[in-house]
Amino acid sequence: MKKSKRAITPEDLTKIEVLSEPQFTKDGTSYTFVSTKINENNEYEANIHLQQLHEEKSTPWTYGKYNNSNLSFSPDGRQVVFQSNRSGTPQLWIMHTNGGEARQLTTFKHGASNPHWSPDGKYIIFTASLHEDDDVASQKELSKEEKQQLTEAKSQEPLVVSTLKYKSDAEGFHDDKKTQLVSYSLEGNTFTQLTKGDYHHLFQDISPNGKQILFTANLSDNADYELTNDLYLLDLHSNEIKKLNERSGYHQRAVFSPSGEKIACLGHEYDYAGATLTELYIFDLQSGERLCISNEWDLQLGDYIIGDMRLGASENGPVWSKDGEKIFFIATDRGSTGLYQVDLESNLEILHKNDSHVFGFSYHKETDKFIIGISSPTNPGDFYLFERGSELRQLTTTNKEFLQEVFIATPEELEVTTEDDWKIQGWLLKPYGFEEGKKYPFVLEIHGGPHMSYGQSFFHEMQLLAAKGYVVLYTNPRGSHGYGQEFVNACRSDYGGKDYEDLMAAVDYALDNYSFIDEDRLGVTGGSYGGFMTNWIVGHTNRFKAAVTQRSISNWLSFYGVSDIGYFFTKWELGHNLMEDPKKLWDFSPLKYAENIETPLLILHGEKDFRCPIEQGEQLFITLKHLRKEVEFVRFPDANHELSRSGNPKLRIARLEHICRWFEKYL
């Protein structure tokens, strides 16, 4: 392999621009999107761009070192409202599409988000975190000094906890604020709170006639003990709230049909707990009936491909056609995602799927065109115009200069047949500067979830390890999404069982079929569930010479009580909670097998990880150190479970450097 380009580095994280949120303008001749990058201050900044479909370059609509996103066009297309933190707190801003400065709309103490226009263009509906006695008419944004004073005051006060759901990895410790729906009148310059109560209300859609709002919530008195997310209809005239689903479950992405007579909604009823495939429901508002369109499919709706370069959110569907006869959405299948279409008789059609990662789309009802966001293993992501019967037309070349400068390895897809005849999909990257006849060290990567999926998407960490001279193997063992209901459910109550065997079978396959792998220099790493599995592997085999476990689980007994999801996830995934069968949980815990570990182990963990709290890493480190094993512990300050994907850029780079350092030392 000729080294015509340089190898990728950890610092290249700062050179990659990430695209998200494609959205057609009203006339369909152009579209907007969000571009996120890391600036010279090692901070994320996201700005909104506009691109004409006939032009090669986009025009920035927003500037500066801020995060601007969630743009929404007015019905006449003359104005946009969007979310920005330029004032210091995420607030709503409005500006004209023909130019001019943006004007701040909200000054809510805890910010405002997710804006949507009413069909007549007279109102903007949004969400805000409010205390029970907050007055939306007199909200005042805190200054930087006031925020600091409030933080210092809280740090000197005890936290009184009386609820089960008192913390989350995304938000930290909760207080009594709840997400409420608020309406802003452009004519009267007034705010009206639409929902109240000690519940979170998540806006979904507004009806075509502007008289009703869809939202999801759990309004039960037992909400603190339940994981349900019901679908509700709010009548804006009478303030009457009506629950639409009969059975409890999880509902999201609900949208009105163009006529307003039907609602498309994604969701499920936890038939397989957290491993349940997502369904597409149609609610008929006239008959009150609910139809499951996807009942006969064995397909996971939505984007479940993971990576470390997908900042920002994008539309996954469902989205209605103009005539209300078809619905468009993204689905995950065998390591890739595609754009799908279904009619109301459940006839499914693939519109675009080409061994890549479709991470978002926008549909223009009048022209029947799509803007599709696509990432591949060799491209972080660009936007394309898709028209039926025509070839994709690339609209952006965002990272062109970077890709011309840096060598990006192309993965080779492989399929492993296990002893019980299951098919396991995987990919292998050859190292930078590969030479025939030479032996190379090897690293097995294991994804988290466990119900997520590796796939045909750009992954900086994988490319970095290949650039450092390693053969990289990543696979989707049973438990991964994209291979049907039986497959994704198969690891539950069997952690460290067949899923472990799948991974080892993949390693054996690689050694048998790729003679350039040095079988005496094998490494393994993974995060979250992948961290658990890394811990499990080194406790059950000594074939690996180095391991890096990240944000892992080591002890299910304590995980039950310390994780923000432990009280239900433990039961979901292992079949038992702490009180039902502590011995079973201990049998599933890698810590039980610490004496067996001979592999040098690096433990990486975020100090503020509430999903897999840092005590999981602490227990493993202290145990191994006490046993005089080769182990090291790296703690990342102010980092939560999302460190590798959206954490502090400096810490993300440091994390990658530690991984490379450990493998270089022992492999």
PDB file of C-alpha atoms in Angstrom, residues 366-498:
ATOM      1  CA  GLU A 366     -44.821  19.670  -3.809  1.00  0.00           C
ATOM      2  CA  THR A 367     -41.874  18.420  -5.875  1.00  0.00           C
ATOM      3  CA  ASP A 368     -41.628  14.903  -4.391  1.00  0.00           C
ATOM      4  CA  LYS A 369     -37.880  15.371  -3.866  1.00  0.00           C
ATOM      5  CA  PHE A 370     -35.640  14.373  -0.979  1.00  0.00           C
ATOM      6  CA  ILE A 371     -32.484  15.751   0.569  1.00  0.00           C
ATOM      7  CA  ILE A 372     -30.652  12.770   2.077  1.00  0.00           C
ATOM      8  CA  GLY A 373     -27.734  12.895   4.511  1.00  0.00           C
ATOM      9  CA  ILE A 374     -25.334  10.016   3.871  1.00  0.00           C
ATOM     10  CA  SER A 375     -22.205   8.910   5.696  1.00  0.00           C
ATOM     11  CA  SER A 376     -19.949   6.027   4.671  1.00  0.00           C
ATOM     12  CA  PRO A 377     -16.906   4.366   6.235  1.00  0.00           C
ATOM     13  CA  THR A 378     -14.736   6.707   4.149  1.00  0.00           C
ATOM     14  CA  ASN A 379     -16.753   9.942   4.422  1.00  0.00           C
ATOM     15  CA  PRO A 380     -18.080  11.637   7.589  1.00  0.00           C
ATOM     16  CA  GLY A 381     -21.181  12.752   5.699  1.00  0.00           C
ATOM     17  CA  ASP A 382     -22.619  14.858   2.877  1.00  0.00           C
ATOM     18  CA  PHE A 383     -26.019  15.808   1.502  1.00  0.00           C
ATOM     19  CA  TYR A 384     -27.509  14.476  -1.729  1.00  0.00           C
ATOM     20  CA  LEU A 385     -30.574  15.281  -3.824  1.00  0.00           C
ATOM     21  CA  PHE A 386     -32.736  12.227  -4.486  1.00  0.00           C
ATOM     22  CA  GLU A 387     -35.472  12.113  -7.120  1.00  0.00           C
ATOM     23  CA  ARG A 388     -37.321   8.949  -8.083  1.00  0.00           C
ATOM     24  CA  GLY A 389     -35.908   7.405 -11.229  1.00  0.00           C
ATOM     25  CA  SER A 390     -32.757   9.518 -11.098  1.00  0.00           C
ATOM     26  CA  GLU A 391     -29.250   9.056  -9.776  1.00  0.00           C
ATOM     27  CA  LEU A 392     -28.275  10.673  -6.491  1.00  0.00           C
ATOM     28  CA  ARG A 393     -26.783  14.128  -7.006  1.00  0.00           C
ATOM     29  CA  GLN A 394     -24.184  15.180  -4.457  1.00  0.00           C
ATOM     30  CA  LEU A 395     -24.805  18.646  -3.033  1.00  0.00           C
ATOM     31  CA  THR A 396     -21.979  19.085  -0.538  1.00  0.00           C
ATOM     32  CA  THR A 397     -18.301  18.157  -0.381  1.00  0.00           C
ATOM     33  CA  THR A 398     -17.842  19.335   3.166  1.00  0.00           C
ATOM     34  CA  ASN A 399     -14.679  17.500   4.165  1.00  0.00           C
ATOM     35  CA  LYS A 400     -13.127  17.346   0.679  1.00  0.00           C
ATOM     36  CA  GLU A 401      -9.791  18.931   1.613  1.00  0.00           C
ATOM     37  CA  PHE A 402      -9.446  16.784   4.718  1.00  0.00           C
ATOM     38  CA  LEU A 403     -10.223  13.590   2.802  1.00  0.00           C
ATOM     39  CA  GLN A 404      -7.703  14.521   0.117  1.00  0.00           C
ATOM     40  CA  GLU A 405      -5.027  14.940   2.782  1.00  0.00           C
ATOM     41  CA  VAL A 406      -5.654  11.949   5.043  1.00  0.00           C
ATOM     42  CA  PHE A 407      -5.635   8.242   4.247  1.00  0.00           C
ATOM     43  CA  ILE A 408      -8.967   6.603   5.095  1.00  0.00           C
ATOM     44  CA  ALA A 409      -9.056   2.792   5.198  1.00  0.00           C
ATOM     45  CA  THR A 410     -11.898   1.018   3.387  1.00  0.00           C
ATOM     46  CA  PRO A 411     -13.353  -1.832   5.457  1.00  0.00           C
ATOM     47  CA  GLU A 412     -13.773  -5.344   4.106  1.00  0.00           C
ATOM     48  CA  GLU A 413     -17.135  -6.852   5.023  1.00  0.00           C
ATOM     49  CA  LEU A 414     -17.175 -10.380   6.395  1.00  0.00           C
ATOM     50  CA  GLU A 415     -19.721 -12.884   7.691  1.00  0.00           C
ATOM     51  CA  VAL A 416     -19.001 -15.396  10.421  1.00  0.00           C
ATOM     52  CA  THR A 417     -21.051 -18.552  10.919  1.00  0.00           C
ATOM     53  CA  THR A 418     -21.169 -19.590  14.576  1.00  0.00           C
ATOM     54  CA  GLU A 419     -21.299 -23.145  15.919  1.00  0.00           C
ATOM     55  CA  ASP A 420     -25.073 -22.859  16.341  1.00  0.00           C
ATOM     56  CA  ASP A 421     -25.360 -21.598  12.737  1.00  0.00           C
ATOM     57  CA  TRP A 422     -26.042 -17.905  13.420  1.00  0.00           C
ATOM     58  CA  LYS A 423     -24.686 -15.398  10.917  1.00  0.00           C
ATOM     59  CA  ILE A 424     -22.583 -12.576  12.385  1.00  0.00           C
ATOM     60  CA  GLN A 425     -21.762  -9.563  10.226  1.00  0.00           C
ATOM     61  CA  GLY A 426     -18.508  -7.694  10.666  1.00  0.00           C
ATOM     62  CA  TRP A 427     -15.905  -5.482   9.027  1.00  0.00           C
ATOM     63  CA  LEU A 428     -12.114  -5.508   8.957  1.00  0.00           C
ATOM     64  CA  LEU A 429      -9.732  -2.593   8.394  1.00  0.00           C
ATOM     65  CA  LYS A 430      -6.188  -3.154   7.215  1.00  0.00           C
ATOM     66  CA  PRO A 431      -3.497  -0.989   8.816  1.00  0.00           C
ATOM     67  CA  TYR A 432      -2.068   2.162   7.270  1.00  0.00           C
ATOM     68  CA  GLY A 433       0.843   1.372   4.949  1.00  0.00           C
ATOM     69  CA  PHE A 434      -0.150  -2.292   4.739  1.00  0.00           C
ATOM     70  CA  GLU A 435       2.517  -4.547   3.212  1.00  0.00           C
ATOM     71  CA  GLU A 436       1.977  -8.089   1.989  1.00  0.00           C
ATOM     72  CA  GLY A 437       3.875 -10.714   3.954  1.00  0.00           C
ATOM     73  CA  LYS A 438       4.084  -8.611   7.099  1.00  0.00           C
ATOM     74  CA  LYS A 439       2.395  -9.492  10.406  1.00  0.00           C
ATOM     75  CA  TYR A 440       0.325  -6.855  12.207  1.00  0.00           C
ATOM     76  CA  PRO A 441      -1.172  -6.522  15.707  1.00  0.00           C
ATOM     77  CA  PHE A 442      -4.956  -6.752  15.957  1.00  0.00           C
ATOM     78  CA  VAL A 443      -7.696  -4.904  17.888  1.00  0.00           C
ATOM     79  CA  LEU A 444     -11.265  -6.121  18.372  1.00  0.00           C
ATOM     80  CA  GLU A 445     -13.794  -3.287  18.862  1.00  0.00           C
ATOM     81  CA  ILE A 446     -17.107  -4.034  20.661  1.00  0.00           C
ATOM     82  CA  HIS A 447     -20.076  -1.661  20.470  1.00  0.00           C
ATOM     83  CA  GLY A 448     -22.342  -0.540  23.296  1.00  0.00           C
ATOM     84  CA  GLY A 449     -26.068  -0.715  23.783  1.00  0.00           C
ATOM     85  CA  PRO A 450     -26.046  -3.665  23.569  1.00  0.00           C
ATOM     86  CA  HIS A 451     -28.930  -3.071  21.180  1.00  0.00           C
ATOM     87  CA  MET A 452     -27.129  -0.764  18.782  1.00  0.00           C
ATOM     88  CA  SER A 453     -25.156  -1.605  15.658  1.00  0.00           C
ATOM     89  CA  TYR A 454     -21.865  -0.994  13.922  1.00  0.00           C
ATOM     90  CA  GLY A 455     -22.246  -0.342  10.243  1.00  0.00           C
ATOM     91  CA  GLN A 456     -21.417   1.499   7.058  1.00  0.00           C
ATOM     92  CA  SER A 457     -20.621   4.797   8.727  1.00  0.00           C
ATOM     93  CA  PHE A 458     -17.514   6.869   9.343  1.00  0.00           C
ATOM     94  CA  PHE A 459     -15.801   6.034  12.641  1.00  0.00           C
ATOM     95  CA  HIS A 460     -12.784   8.138  13.555  1.00  0.00           C
ATOM     96  CA  GLU A 461     -11.618   5.805  16.343  1.00  0.00           C
ATOM     97  CA  MET A 462     -11.518   2.800  14.001  1.00  0.00           C
ATOM     98  CA  GLN A 463      -9.586   4.795  11.396  1.00  0.00           C
ATOM     99  CA  LEU A 464      -7.143   6.006  14.050  1.00  0.00           C
ATOM    100  CA  LEU A 465      -6.322   2.484  15.209  1.00  0.00           C
ATOM    101  CA  ALA A 466      -5.779   1.403  11.597  1.00  0.00           C
ATOM    102  CA  ALA A 467      -3.547   4.453  11.130  1.00  0.00           C
ATOM    103  CA  LYS A 468      -1.496   3.361  14.141  1.00  0.00           C
ATOM    104  CA  GLY A 469      -0.740   0.041  12.451  1.00  0.00           C
ATOM    105  CA  TYR A 470      -3.464  -2.265  13.769  1.00  0.00           C
ATOM    106  CA  VAL A 471      -5.815  -4.615  11.982  1.00  0.00           C
ATOM    107  CA  VAL A 472      -9.216  -3.539  13.294  1.00  0.00           C
ATOM    108  CA  LEU A 473     -12.208  -5.892  13.516  1.00  0.00           C
ATOM    109  CA  TYR A 474     -15.687  -4.737  14.500  1.00  0.00           C
ATOM    110  CA  THR A 475     -18.789  -6.922  14.435  1.00  0.00           C
ATOM    111  CA  ASN A 476     -22.463  -7.077  15.357  1.00  0.00           C
ATOM    112  CA  PRO A 477     -22.884 -10.035  17.729  1.00  0.00           C
ATOM    113  CA  ARG A 478     -26.356 -11.240  18.707  1.00  0.00           C
ATOM    114  CA  GLY A 479     -28.098  -8.478  20.606  1.00  0.00           C
ATOM    115  CA  SER A 480     -27.384  -5.934  17.844  1.00  0.00           C
ATOM    116  CA  HIS A 481     -30.154  -4.173  15.934  1.00  0.00           C
ATOM    117  CA  GLY A 482     -30.635  -4.652  12.214  1.00  0.00           C
ATOM    118  CA  TYR A 483     -31.063  -8.432  12.035  1.00  0.00           C
ATOM    119  CA  GLY A 484     -34.603  -8.966  13.266  1.00  0.00           C
ATOM    120  CA  GLN A 485     -36.412  -9.414  16.575  1.00  0.00           C
ATOM    121  CA  GLU A 486     -35.004 -12.818  17.494  1.00  0.00           C
ATOM    122  CA  PHE A 487     -31.435 -11.661  16.925  1.00  0.00           C
ATOM    123  CA  VAL A 488     -31.627  -8.429  18.920  1.00  0.00           C
ATOM    124  CA  ASN A 489     -33.362 -10.201  21.806  1.00  0.00           C
ATOM    125  CA  ALA A 490     -30.882 -13.085  21.906  1.00  0.00           C
ATOM    126  CA  CYS A 491     -28.364 -11.625  24.379  1.00  0.00           C
ATOM    127  CA  ARG A 492     -30.905 -10.858  27.080  1.00  0.00           C
ATOM    128  CA  SER A 493     -30.396 -13.020  30.178  1.00  0.00           C
ATOM    129  CA  ASP A 494     -27.273 -14.383  28.481  1.00  0.00           C
ATOM    130  CA  TYR A 495     -24.656 -11.633  28.834  1.00  0.00           C
ATOM    131  CA  GLY A 496     -21.255 -13.252  28.448  1.00  0.00           C
ATOM    132  CA  GLY A 497     -22.838 -16.333  26.843  1.00  0.00           C
ATOM    133  CA  LYS A 498     -23.557 -16.636  23.145  1.00  0.00           C
TER     134      LYS A 498
END
